[in-house]
Amino acid sequence: MKTEKGIIEYDRFAIPYRRYGDHPNVLICVSGILQTMAVWRAVAKRFSPHFSVIIFDMPGVGRSQILNGSAHVTVQEQVQVVHALVQHANPEGELTLAGSSWGTAIAAGYASEYPEAVQKLVLSSFGMQPNAEMESIIDRAKELYESRDFAAGAELIVGMFGQEIGLTYKRQIASQFENLSDANADAFYEHCLNILTLGHLKDAVDLTKISARTLIVNGSEDRIIDLDDMWEAQEIIAHCECLLIEGAGHFLHFEREEILDDYEGFLLDTA
């Protein structure tokens, strides 16, 4: 399998990326808050025979760099980072975006702003606005940030909504928070504020402009997503189907690897 790695410099950011495969169809994966590109390894392995799979670190996450300016990275800046990756990939075939958690807002934002560019859209652990559980978690995360107790962030995430993920991923989360740099912590704090100030997704993203065939996948036991959100989005997005995974939480295929079969059924369907 052909593998490419590099760094794209866009505006005030340096964005590290990996590209797996050399297929004309391109799949770009957009991570959630503080999630590095590593969370997509299973997806890259599974789908690189069918796509050129591109994974990357959003500004303020992992090995990315904010070269100048504030640690606050706006929604529009994040959408434009995705655009820079699309331009770099220069798909010869179809373009698919897959977003997870907060990454669903950015993927949807891109598909709304550039509807002609995106043929398929996968939104996993998708919500329209923070619910009470999410707000309480963010409030606690802000307290940990202010006390500089970064390591406790892993306990917060795993304890509140990550109990069902595997031990390996729990250890990855713990290591990530234990080794969090001040710059990454500042960016994480700003991301948390982003969620609270964004309000309802419909106020920031015109979902009616999305023309891509869309799949929303949520877990029935996801504590930080209101399930009504996916059904509301289905009424707004023109070509949208929803899949509710019984017994799964926020981390979906990290909890149950067979959920990748559901992704495959949608991604490889040529109808």
Coordinates of N, CA, C and O in Angstrom, one line a residue, residues 10-13 15 56 58-59 66 68-85 102 106 110 113 191 194:
Y10 N -0.9 26.0 5.9 CA -2.0 26.8 5.4 C -2.3 28.0 6.4 O -2.4 27.7 7.6
D11 N -2.3 29.2 5.9 CA -2.5 30.4 6.7 C -1.5 30.3 7.9 O -0.3 30.4 7.7
R12 N -2.1 30.3 9.1 CA -1.2 30.3 10.3 C -1.0 28.9 10.9 O -0.6 28.9 12.1
F13 N -1.2 27.9 10.1 CA -1.1 26.5 10.7 C -0.2 25.7 9.9 O 0.0 25.8 8.7
I15 N -0.1 21.7 9.3 CA -1.0 20.5 9.4 C -0.3 19.2 9.0 O -0.1 19.0 7.8
F56 N -5.3 13.4 9.5 CA -4.5 14.6 9.8 C -4.8 15.1 11.2 O -5.8 14.7 11.8
M58 N -5.8 18.3 13.4 CA -6.4 19.6 13.3 C -5.5 20.6 14.1 O -4.8 20.2 15.0
P59 N -5.5 21.9 13.8 CA -4.6 22.8 14.5 C -4.8 22.8 16.0 O -6.0 22.7 16.5
I66 N 0.2 25.8 15.6 CA -0.4 27.1 15.4 C 0.8 28.1 15.3 O 1.5 28.3 16.3
N68 N 1.2 31.2 14.5 CA 1.1 32.6 15.0 C -0.4 32.8 15.4 O -1.3 32.1 15.0
G69 N -0.6 33.8 16.2 CA -1.9 34.2 16.6 C -2.5 33.4 17.7 O -1.7 32.7 18.4
S70 N -3.8 33.5 17.9 CA -4.4 32.9 19.1 C -4.5 31.4 19.1 O -4.5 30.8 18.0
A71 N -4.6 30.8 20.2 CA -4.9 29.4 20.3 C -6.3 29.1 19.9 O -6.7 27.9 19.6
H72 N -7.2 30.1 19.8 CA -8.5 29.9 19.4 C -8.6 29.7 17.9 O -8.1 30.5 17.1
V73 N -9.1 28.5 17.5 CA -9.2 28.2 16.0 C -10.7 28.2 15.7 O -11.4 27.3 16.2
T74 N -11.1 29.1 14.9 CA -12.5 29.2 14.6 C -13.1 28.1 13.8 O -12.3 27.3 13.1
V75 N -14.4 27.9 13.8 CA -15.0 26.9 12.9 C -14.7 27.1 11.5 O -14.3 26.2 10.8
Q76 N -14.7 28.4 11.0 CA -14.4 28.6 9.6 C -12.9 28.3 9.3 O -12.6 27.8 8.2
E77 N -12.0 28.6 10.2 CA -10.6 28.2 10.0 C -10.5 26.7 9.9 O -9.7 26.2 9.1
Q78 N -11.2 25.9 10.7 CA -11.1 24.5 10.6 C -11.7 24.0 9.3 O -11.2 23.0 8.7
V79 N -12.8 24.6 8.8 CA -13.3 24.2 7.5 C -12.3 24.5 6.4 O -12.1 23.7 5.5
Q80 N -11.6 25.6 6.5 CA -10.6 25.9 5.5 C -9.4 25.1 5.6 O -8.7 24.8 4.5
V81 N -9.1 24.5 6.7 CA -8.0 23.5 6.8 C -8.4 22.3 6.0 O -7.6 21.7 5.3
V82 N -9.6 21.9 6.2 CA -10.1 20.7 5.4 C -10.0 21.1 3.9 O -9.6 20.2 3.1
H83 N -10.4 22.3 3.5 CA -10.3 22.7 2.1 C -8.9 22.6 1.6 O -8.7 22.2 0.5
A84 N -7.9 23.0 2.4 CA -6.5 23.0 2.0 C -6.1 21.5 1.8 O -5.4 21.2 0.8
L85 N -6.6 20.6 2.6 CA -6.3 19.2 2.4 C -7.0 18.6 1.1 O -6.4 17.8 0.4
W102 N -17.0 16.2 17.3 CA -16.9 17.6 16.8 C -16.5 17.6 15.4 O -16.9 18.6 14.6
I106 N -17.5 20.1 11.5 CA -16.5 20.6 10.5 C -16.8 20.0 9.2 O -16.8 20.7 8.1
Y110 N -18.0 21.9 5.8 CA -17.3 21.9 4.5 C -18.3 21.5 3.4 O -18.3 22.1 2.3
E113 N -20.5 24.4 2.6 CA -19.8 25.5 1.9 C -19.4 25.1 0.5 O -19.3 25.9 -0.4
H191 N -11.2 24.9 22.2 CA -12.2 24.1 21.5 C -13.4 23.9 22.4 O -14.6 23.9 21.9
N194 N -15.5 26.8 22.1 CA -16.1 26.8 20.8 C -17.4 26.0 20.8 O -18.4 26.5 20.3

